[in-house]
Coordinates of C-alpha atoms and ligand atoms in Angstrom, one line a residue:
M1 CA -0.1 -0.2 -0.4
V2 CA 1.4 3.4 -0.9
K3 CA 0.6 5.2 2.6
F4 CA 0.7 8.8 3.4
A5 CA 0.9 10.4 7.1
D6 CA -2.0 11.1 9.1
N7 CA -2.1 14.5 8.7
F8 CA -1.5 15.1 5.4
Y9 CA -2.9 17.4 3.3
F10 CA -5.1 15.9 0.5
G11 CA -7.1 18.4 -1.4
S12 CA -7.8 20.7 -4.5
A13 CA -6.5 24.1 -6.0
T14 CA -8.1 26.8 -7.8
S15 CA -7.8 30.4 -9.0
A16 CA -10.2 33.4 -8.0
T17 CA -10.4 34.3 -11.6
Q18 CA -11.3 30.8 -12.8
C19 CA -14.2 30.4 -10.4
E20 CA -15.6 33.0 -8.9
G21 CA -17.6 35.1 -11.7
A22 CA -19.3 38.2 -10.8
H23 CA -17.4 40.6 -12.8
T24 CA -19.9 43.1 -12.1
P25 CA -18.4 46.7 -11.2
A26 CA -20.3 46.3 -7.9
D27 CA -18.6 43.1 -7.2
K28 CA -15.2 43.9 -8.6
G29 CA -13.0 45.7 -10.5
K30 CA -11.3 44.8 -13.8
D31 CA -8.3 42.9 -14.2
I32 CA -6.1 42.0 -17.1
W33 CA -8.1 38.9 -18.3
D34 CA -11.6 41.3 -18.4
V35 CA -9.8 44.0 -20.5
W36 CA -7.9 41.5 -22.8
F37 CA -11.1 39.2 -23.5
E38 CA -13.3 42.4 -24.7
Q39 CA -10.2 43.5 -26.7
E40 CA -9.6 40.2 -28.5
P41 CA -12.2 37.4 -27.9
D42 CA -11.5 35.2 -30.3
R43 CA -8.1 34.3 -28.2
F44 CA -10.0 32.3 -26.1
H45 CA -10.9 28.8 -26.6
G46 CA -15.2 29.2 -27.8
G47 CA -14.9 32.4 -27.2
I48 CA -15.9 32.0 -23.8
G49 CA -14.3 34.5 -21.6
P50 CA -13.4 35.2 -17.8
D51 CA -17.1 35.9 -16.5
T52 CA -18.8 32.5 -17.4
T53 CA -17.1 30.2 -15.0
S54 CA -18.5 28.0 -12.0
T55 CA -20.0 30.6 -10.2
F56 CA -18.0 29.7 -6.6
Y57 CA -19.0 33.3 -5.8
E58 CA -22.6 32.3 -6.0
H59 CA -22.5 28.9 -4.8
Y60 CA -19.5 28.6 -2.2
K61 CA -21.6 27.5 0.5
T62 CA -23.0 24.9 -1.3
D63 CA -20.0 24.1 -2.9
I64 CA -18.0 23.6 0.4
P65 CA -19.9 20.2 1.3
L66 CA -18.9 19.2 -2.0
L67 CA -15.3 19.2 -0.9
K68 CA -16.3 17.3 1.9
A69 CA -17.8 15.1 -0.1
T70 CA -14.8 14.2 -2.4
G71 CA -12.8 14.1 1.2
Q72 CA -10.6 16.8 1.2
N73 CA -9.2 18.5 4.6
S74 CA -7.9 21.8 2.8
F75 CA -8.1 23.8 -0.3
R76 CA -6.7 26.5 -2.1
T77 CA -7.9 29.5 -4.1
S78 CA -6.7 32.9 -4.5
I79 CA -8.2 36.4 -3.1
S80 CA -8.7 38.7 -6.2
W81 CA -6.6 41.5 -6.2
S82 CA -8.8 43.7 -8.4
R83 CA -11.5 42.4 -6.5
L84 CA -10.7 43.7 -2.9
F85 CA -9.2 46.6 -4.5
P86 CA -11.1 48.3 -7.9
E87 CA -8.2 50.2 -8.8
G88 CA -5.3 48.2 -7.4
R89 CA -4.7 50.2 -4.5
G90 CA -6.8 52.8 -2.3
K91 CA -10.1 52.2 -1.3
V92 CA -11.4 48.1 -0.1
N93 CA -14.4 47.1 -1.4
E94 CA -16.4 46.3 1.5
K95 CA -18.5 43.3 -0.5
A96 CA -15.5 41.5 -1.7
A97 CA -14.1 42.2 1.9
A98 CA -16.7 40.2 3.1
Y99 CA -17.0 37.7 0.9
Y100 CA -13.6 36.3 1.0
R101 CA -14.2 36.4 5.3
D102 CA -17.6 34.2 4.7
L103 CA -15.7 31.6 2.6
F104 CA -12.7 31.3 5.0
E105 CA -14.9 31.1 7.7
E106 CA -17.0 28.4 6.7
L107 CA -14.1 26.2 5.0
R108 CA -13.1 26.1 8.7
K109 CA -16.5 25.3 10.0
N110 CA -16.1 22.6 7.8
G111 CA -12.7 21.4 9.3
I112 CA -11.2 22.5 5.6
E113 CA -8.1 24.1 6.2
P114 CA -7.6 26.7 3.9
F115 CA -4.7 27.8 1.5
V116 CA -4.5 31.6 0.2
N117 CA -3.0 32.7 -2.6
L118 CA -2.4 36.6 -3.2
F119 CA -1.8 36.7 -7.0
H120 CA -2.7 34.2 -9.9
F121 CA -1.8 35.8 -13.4
D122 CA -4.5 38.6 -12.2
M123 CA -2.9 41.8 -12.6
P124 CA -5.6 44.5 -11.8
A125 CA -6.2 46.9 -14.8
A126 CA -5.6 50.1 -12.9
L127 CA -2.2 48.8 -12.1
Q128 CA -1.3 47.3 -15.8
E129 CA -2.1 50.5 -17.2
I130 CA 1.1 52.2 -15.3
G131 CA 3.2 49.4 -16.5
G132 CA 2.0 46.1 -14.4
W133 CA 5.5 44.6 -13.0
E134 CA 7.7 46.3 -14.8
N135 CA 6.8 49.3 -12.6
R136 CA 8.3 49.4 -9.0
Q137 CA 5.3 50.7 -7.6
V138 CA 3.3 48.3 -8.4
V139 CA 5.9 46.0 -6.0
D140 CA 4.9 48.3 -3.3
D141 CA 0.6 48.5 -3.7
Y142 CA 1.3 44.4 -4.4
A143 CA 2.9 44.7 -0.6
N144 CA 0.0 47.0 1.0
Y145 CA -2.9 44.6 -0.7
A146 CA -0.6 41.7 0.5
K147 CA -0.7 43.6 4.4
T148 CA -4.3 44.6 4.0
C149 CA -5.0 40.7 3.0
F150 CA -3.1 39.4 6.3
E151 CA -5.0 42.0 8.3
L152 CA -8.5 41.1 7.3
Y153 CA -8.1 37.7 7.7
G154 CA -4.7 36.3 9.4
D155 CA -6.9 35.4 12.5
I156 CA -8.6 32.2 10.3
V157 CA -5.9 31.7 7.2
K158 CA -2.7 30.4 8.3
R159 CA -1.0 29.0 5.1
W160 CA -0.5 31.8 2.6
F161 CA 1.3 31.5 -0.9
T162 CA 2.6 35.4 -2.7
F163 CA 2.5 33.9 -6.2
N164 CA 1.1 30.9 -8.2
E165 CA 3.8 30.2 -11.0
P166 CA 5.5 33.8 -11.3
I167 CA 7.5 32.2 -14.4
V168 CA 4.2 32.1 -16.5
H169 CA 3.2 35.6 -16.4
V170 CA 7.2 36.6 -17.3
E171 CA 7.1 34.5 -20.4
C172 CA 3.9 34.6 -21.4
G173 CA 3.2 38.1 -20.7
Y174 CA 6.3 39.3 -21.9
L175 CA 8.4 36.7 -24.1
T176 CA 5.8 34.4 -26.2
N177 CA 2.9 37.0 -27.0
Y178 CA 0.5 34.3 -25.0
H179 CA -1.3 36.4 -22.0
Y180 CA -1.7 39.5 -21.7
P181 CA -0.3 42.7 -22.2
C182 CA 1.2 40.2 -25.0
K183 CA 4.6 42.2 -25.1
V184 CA 8.0 40.1 -27.1
D185 CA 10.3 42.3 -24.7
P186 CA 13.1 39.9 -23.5
K187 CA 14.2 43.2 -21.1
A188 CA 11.0 44.1 -19.4
A189 CA 10.5 39.9 -18.8
V190 CA 13.7 40.5 -16.6
Q191 CA 12.3 43.4 -14.8
V192 CA 8.9 41.7 -14.2
A193 CA 10.5 38.6 -13.1
Y194 CA 12.8 40.3 -10.5
H195 CA 9.7 42.6 -9.4
T196 CA 7.8 39.4 -8.9
A197 CA 10.6 37.8 -6.5
L198 CA 11.4 41.7 -4.7
A199 CA 6.9 41.1 -4.4
C200 CA 7.7 38.0 -3.0
A201 CA 9.9 39.1 -0.4
S202 CA 8.1 41.9 0.4
A203 CA 4.7 40.3 1.3
V204 CA 7.1 37.6 3.6
K205 CA 7.8 40.5 5.6
T206 CA 5.1 42.0 6.1
Y207 CA 3.7 38.4 7.2
H208 CA 6.3 37.7 9.6
E209 CA 6.1 41.0 10.9
L210 CA 2.6 40.9 11.7
N211 CA 3.8 37.5 13.7
Q212 CA 0.1 36.1 13.5
G213 CA 1.5 32.3 13.9
G214 CA 1.3 31.0 10.0
K215 CA 3.1 30.2 7.4
I216 CA 4.0 32.2 3.7
G217 CA 5.0 30.3 1.1
I218 CA 4.9 30.8 -3.1
V219 CA 3.4 28.0 -5.6
L220 CA 6.1 27.7 -8.4
N221 CA 5.4 24.9 -11.5
L222 CA 8.5 23.3 -11.4
T223 CA 9.3 21.0 -14.7
P224 CA 12.7 19.3 -14.2
A225 CA 15.2 19.8 -17.0
Y226 CA 16.3 16.2 -18.5
P227 CA 18.7 16.4 -21.2
R228 CA 18.7 13.9 -24.2
S229 CA 22.1 12.2 -23.7
S230 CA 24.8 12.3 -21.5
N231 CA 27.0 13.6 -23.7
P232 CA 28.3 17.4 -22.2
A233 CA 26.8 19.6 -24.4
D234 CA 23.1 18.2 -23.8
V235 CA 24.0 18.2 -20.1
K236 CA 24.5 21.9 -20.4
A237 CA 21.8 22.6 -22.4
A238 CA 19.6 21.0 -19.5
E239 CA 21.6 23.3 -17.0
I240 CA 20.4 26.3 -18.8
A241 CA 17.2 25.2 -18.9
E242 CA 17.0 24.5 -15.3
L243 CA 18.4 27.9 -14.6
F244 CA 15.9 30.0 -16.6
A245 CA 12.6 27.2 -15.7
N246 CA 13.2 27.1 -12.2
K247 CA 15.9 28.4 -10.3
S248 CA 15.0 32.2 -11.1
F249 CA 12.2 31.7 -9.0
L250 CA 13.4 28.9 -6.6
D251 CA 16.4 30.5 -5.7
P252 CA 15.6 34.0 -4.8
A253 CA 12.6 32.8 -2.8
V254 CA 14.1 29.7 -0.5
K255 CA 17.7 31.0 -0.6
G256 CA 17.6 34.6 -0.9
E257 CA 20.3 35.0 -4.2
Y258 CA 20.0 34.1 -7.8
D259 CA 22.6 31.6 -9.1
P260 CA 25.5 33.6 -10.3
R261 CA 25.6 31.0 -13.8
L262 CA 21.6 32.6 -14.6
I263 CA 22.9 36.2 -13.3
E264 CA 26.1 35.8 -16.1
L265 CA 23.9 34.5 -18.7
I266 CA 21.6 37.6 -18.0
K267 CA 24.6 40.1 -18.4
E268 CA 25.7 38.3 -21.5
Q269 CA 22.1 39.1 -23.2
N270 CA 22.4 42.7 -21.9
L271 CA 19.4 42.2 -19.8
M272 CA 20.2 43.2 -16.3
P273 CA 17.3 44.4 -14.5
E274 CA 17.2 47.7 -12.8
Y275 CA 17.4 47.2 -8.6
T276 CA 18.7 48.8 -5.7
Q277 CA 21.0 47.1 -3.1
E278 CA 18.0 47.8 -0.6
D279 CA 15.8 45.9 -3.0
L280 CA 18.2 43.3 -3.1
A281 CA 18.6 43.2 0.7
T282 CA 14.6 42.7 1.4
I283 CA 15.0 39.4 -1.0
R284 CA 17.8 38.2 0.4
E285 CA 16.3 38.8 4.5
N286 CA 12.6 37.3 4.0
R287 CA 12.1 34.0 2.4
V288 CA 9.7 31.7 2.4
D289 CA 8.7 29.2 4.9
F290 CA 7.2 26.5 2.5
L291 CA 6.7 25.5 -0.7
G292 CA 4.2 24.7 -3.5
V293 CA 4.9 22.5 -6.2
N294 CA 2.8 22.7 -9.2
Y295 CA 3.6 19.6 -11.4
Y296 CA 2.2 18.2 -14.7
Q297 CA 5.2 18.0 -17.3
P298 CA 8.9 18.0 -17.3
V299 CA 11.4 20.0 -19.5
R300 CA 13.4 17.7 -22.2
V301 CA 16.1 19.5 -23.9
C302 CA 19.5 19.1 -26.1
A303 CA 21.8 21.1 -27.4
R304 CA 21.1 23.4 -30.2
A305 CA 21.5 22.3 -33.8
S306 CA 21.7 25.6 -35.8
M307 CA 22.6 28.6 -34.6
P308 CA 19.8 31.7 -32.8
N309 CA 19.0 34.4 -35.4
P310 CA 20.5 37.3 -34.1
E311 CA 18.0 39.5 -34.8
A312 CA 15.1 37.4 -33.1
P313 CA 14.3 38.7 -29.3
F314 CA 16.0 36.9 -26.6
M315 CA 14.1 33.2 -25.2
P316 CA 16.1 31.3 -23.3
E317 CA 15.6 28.5 -26.5
Y318 CA 19.0 30.8 -27.6
Y319 CA 20.6 28.0 -25.3
F320 CA 19.0 24.9 -26.2
D321 CA 16.2 22.8 -28.3
H322 CA 13.4 21.5 -27.0
Y323 CA 13.7 17.2 -27.5
E324 CA 10.8 15.0 -27.9
M325 CA 11.7 11.7 -26.2
P326 CA 10.2 8.8 -28.2
G327 CA 8.5 6.7 -26.2
R328 CA 6.9 9.2 -23.9
K329 CA 3.7 9.4 -22.7
M330 CA 1.3 11.9 -23.3
N331 CA -1.8 13.6 -22.5
P332 CA -2.6 14.7 -26.4
Y333 CA -5.6 16.9 -25.0
R334 CA -3.2 19.5 -23.3
G335 CA 0.2 18.5 -25.1
W336 CA 1.6 17.8 -21.9
E337 CA 3.8 14.6 -21.3
I338 CA 3.5 12.5 -18.3
Y339 CA 6.0 11.5 -16.5
P340 CA 5.5 10.4 -13.1
K341 CA 8.8 9.9 -11.9
G342 CA 9.4 13.7 -11.8
I343 CA 7.7 14.2 -9.2
Y344 CA 10.2 12.0 -7.1
D345 CA 13.2 13.9 -8.7
I346 CA 11.6 17.0 -7.5
A347 CA 11.2 15.7 -3.7
I348 CA 14.4 14.8 -4.0
N349 CA 16.0 18.2 -5.4
I350 CA 14.7 20.1 -2.7
R351 CA 15.8 17.4 0.1
D352 CA 19.1 17.6 -1.1
N353 CA 19.5 21.3 -2.7
Y354 CA 17.1 23.5 -0.9
G355 CA 17.6 22.4 2.7
N356 CA 14.8 19.7 2.4
I357 CA 12.2 23.1 3.0
E358 CA 8.6 22.0 4.0
W359 CA 7.0 21.6 0.6
M360 CA 3.5 20.3 -0.9
I361 CA 2.3 19.4 -4.3
T362 CA 0.0 22.2 -4.8
E363 CA -1.4 20.8 -8.6
N364 CA -1.3 18.2 -10.3
G365 CA -3.8 16.8 -12.5
M366 CA -4.8 15.5 -16.2
G367 CA -7.1 18.0 -18.4
V368 CA -9.5 15.7 -21.0
E369 CA -11.6 17.1 -23.5
N370 CA -14.8 15.7 -24.1
E371 CA -15.2 13.8 -20.7
D372 CA -18.9 13.5 -21.8
R373 CA -18.2 10.4 -23.7
F374 CA -16.7 8.5 -20.5
R375 CA -20.4 9.0 -18.8
E376 CA -22.4 5.5 -17.6
N377 CA -25.1 6.0 -15.4
G378 CA -25.0 9.6 -14.8
Q379 CA -21.7 9.4 -14.1
I380 CA -17.9 10.1 -15.3
Q381 CA -15.6 7.4 -15.3
D382 CA -12.5 9.0 -15.3
D383 CA -10.6 5.9 -14.9
Y384 CA -7.5 7.8 -16.6
R385 CA -7.2 10.2 -14.0
I386 CA -7.3 8.0 -10.7
E387 CA -4.3 6.2 -12.4
F388 CA -2.8 9.3 -13.0
F389 CA -2.9 10.2 -9.5
K390 CA -1.9 6.8 -8.4
D391 CA 1.2 6.9 -10.2
H392 CA 2.0 10.2 -9.2
L393 CA 1.5 9.6 -5.9
T394 CA 3.2 6.5 -5.9
W395 CA 6.3 8.4 -6.7
L396 CA 5.5 11.2 -4.2
A397 CA 5.7 8.6 -1.5
K398 CA 8.9 7.3 -2.5
G399 CA 10.4 10.6 -2.3
I400 CA 9.0 11.5 1.0
E401 CA 9.9 8.0 2.7
E402 CA 13.3 8.8 1.4
G403 CA 13.1 12.1 3.5
S404 CA 11.9 14.5 1.2
N405 CA 9.5 16.9 3.8
C406 CA 6.1 16.8 1.6
I407 CA 3.4 17.9 3.4
G408 CA 0.8 17.2 1.1
Y409 CA -0.9 16.6 -2.6
H410 CA -3.8 19.1 -3.7
V411 CA -5.0 18.2 -7.0
W412 CA -5.8 20.7 -9.9
T413 CA -9.1 21.1 -9.5
F414 CA -11.9 21.1 -7.2
I415 CA -15.3 21.3 -9.9
D416 CA -14.3 22.1 -13.4
C417 CA -13.1 25.4 -14.2
W418 CA -12.1 27.6 -16.7
S419 CA -8.9 27.8 -18.3
W420 CA -7.6 30.7 -19.5
L421 CA -6.8 30.6 -23.3
N422 CA -8.8 27.1 -23.1
A423 CA -11.7 27.8 -21.4
Y424 CA -13.5 25.1 -20.8
K425 CA -12.0 22.8 -23.7
N426 CA -10.1 20.4 -21.3
R427 CA -11.7 19.6 -17.8
Y428 CA -9.5 18.9 -15.0
G429 CA -12.2 18.5 -11.8
L430 CA -12.9 16.2 -9.5
V431 CA -16.4 17.1 -9.6
E432 CA -18.1 17.9 -13.3
L433 CA -19.5 21.2 -14.3
D434 CA -22.7 21.2 -16.4
L435 CA -21.7 24.7 -17.8
K436 CA -25.4 25.3 -19.0
T437 CA -27.1 24.8 -16.1
Q438 CA -24.4 24.8 -13.3
E439 CA -25.3 21.8 -12.0
R440 CA -22.2 19.7 -10.1
R441 CA -22.1 16.0 -10.3
I442 CA -19.0 13.9 -9.0
K443 CA -16.7 12.1 -11.0
K444 CA -15.6 8.5 -10.0
S445 CA -12.1 10.4 -9.5
G446 CA -13.6 12.6 -6.4
L447 CA -15.2 9.4 -5.1
W448 CA -11.9 8.0 -5.3
F449 CA -10.3 10.5 -3.7
K450 CA -12.0 10.3 -0.7
E451 CA -11.2 7.0 -0.3
L452 CA -7.8 8.1 -0.6
A453 CA -8.1 11.0 1.7
E454 CA -9.9 8.3 5.0
N455 CA -7.1 5.7 4.4
H456 CA -4.6 7.9 3.8
G457 CA -3.4 6.3 0.7
F458 CA -4.3 3.3 -1.7
Ligands
BGP1 C1 -1.5 26.0 -14.0 C2 -2.3 27.3 -13.4 C3 -3.6 27.0 -13.3 C4 -4.3 25.9 -14.1 C5 -3.7 24.7 -14.8 C6 -3.6 23.6 -15.6 O1 -0.4 26.6 -14.6 O2 -1.9 27.3 -12.6 O3 -4.0 27.6 -13.6 O4 -4.9 26.6 -15.2 O5 -2.3 25.1 -14.9 O6 -3.4 24.4 -17.1 P1 -4.4 25.0 -18.2 O7 -5.9 25.1 -17.4 O8 -3.8 25.3 -19.1 O9 -4.9 24.2 -19.5

């Protein structure tokens, strides 16, 4: 049997933008997703935007019993910055403040530990207008927003996250034209990454000063970088991919510093951000208490086969090519490789290279298209998802057995939710959402998850 500790956190994650709905001006100011959808609705699968969600804002009281019905003792969601502060700063929206208060209280009443994240790709539109994370001022605005959240909810929320997958708003927003503001500007990308690390440290500092007796961490999507072969050129390619994809946020958050090899590469590309010694000291002195890891896929790389185009804007791929391993197992709907052993490699990396800091899996899951075809007697029989969870949990348990300090496993996601550009194309939930009627139905994996939690293993 694969066994976990009695106090292991079993649960799921979602984010405000992806589940809440309620986008009227009285409820929420605009964020970059609202603005982008107004401007370019065709970039979203099926033309479905962020205002079409699983309406958690309206239904949380009846959704929380479903958390219990699927055996969850913990749950992560995020606070929407632009709901709490419609302008990103200034006056708090009291209705929003009351909503989050009631949500966290309701979770507690039901014996579910809330894990609360402060930023999940959702910059308030008013702050994007002044440059978003490119602007140092926004770091202070974020620190103020974070402080407000701690003051409002610190008595009942004891597990905080500063950011979810910060590399995503850097890469997608400023390198690959995949998220708003759709810039391809490497210099801005580096500035944004640095300001994000600084914002994280600033929130950690404030949280520790308030002394509320909880813990604060960051959620990173770690994608272990594997070389095609042991050829030194391939190994070097993987080391560089690792620097950009993982160490860029892991090192400042956990160690308070940047890997000197990463700084060298950034200098080589003439992309050093503007910084002050005082801000560097903030990063150095304010490290996270624990770590959240989202794991979906590894990255496989090899040495570049051709010279980079000197006129092309910089991308980390300047230093490596992506490599498709023959025989790799794929999730064809999302186009992501499925490699369960990656979770074990992450566990060992954290144990050996990051002081064995306390950590947990904050997302792991499988998005599948047209799940309706798996319905039998009214219920979606998602055995593929159960198998996916089992394979990953088996490797996770091995990592823990070998001493890695992992305290929980959260799946993505609770109720099928809106997935950014993919909208409702791929479904990830333990609970099915009928988008038209808003009806919820527990999938087979939801019932399996309950058993998993009750038995502390499978
Ligand atoms: C993670 C995000 C989530 C979620 C998930 C699934 O990167 O933190 O917000 O969306 O990926 O990805 P997608 O929705 O793109 O299929």
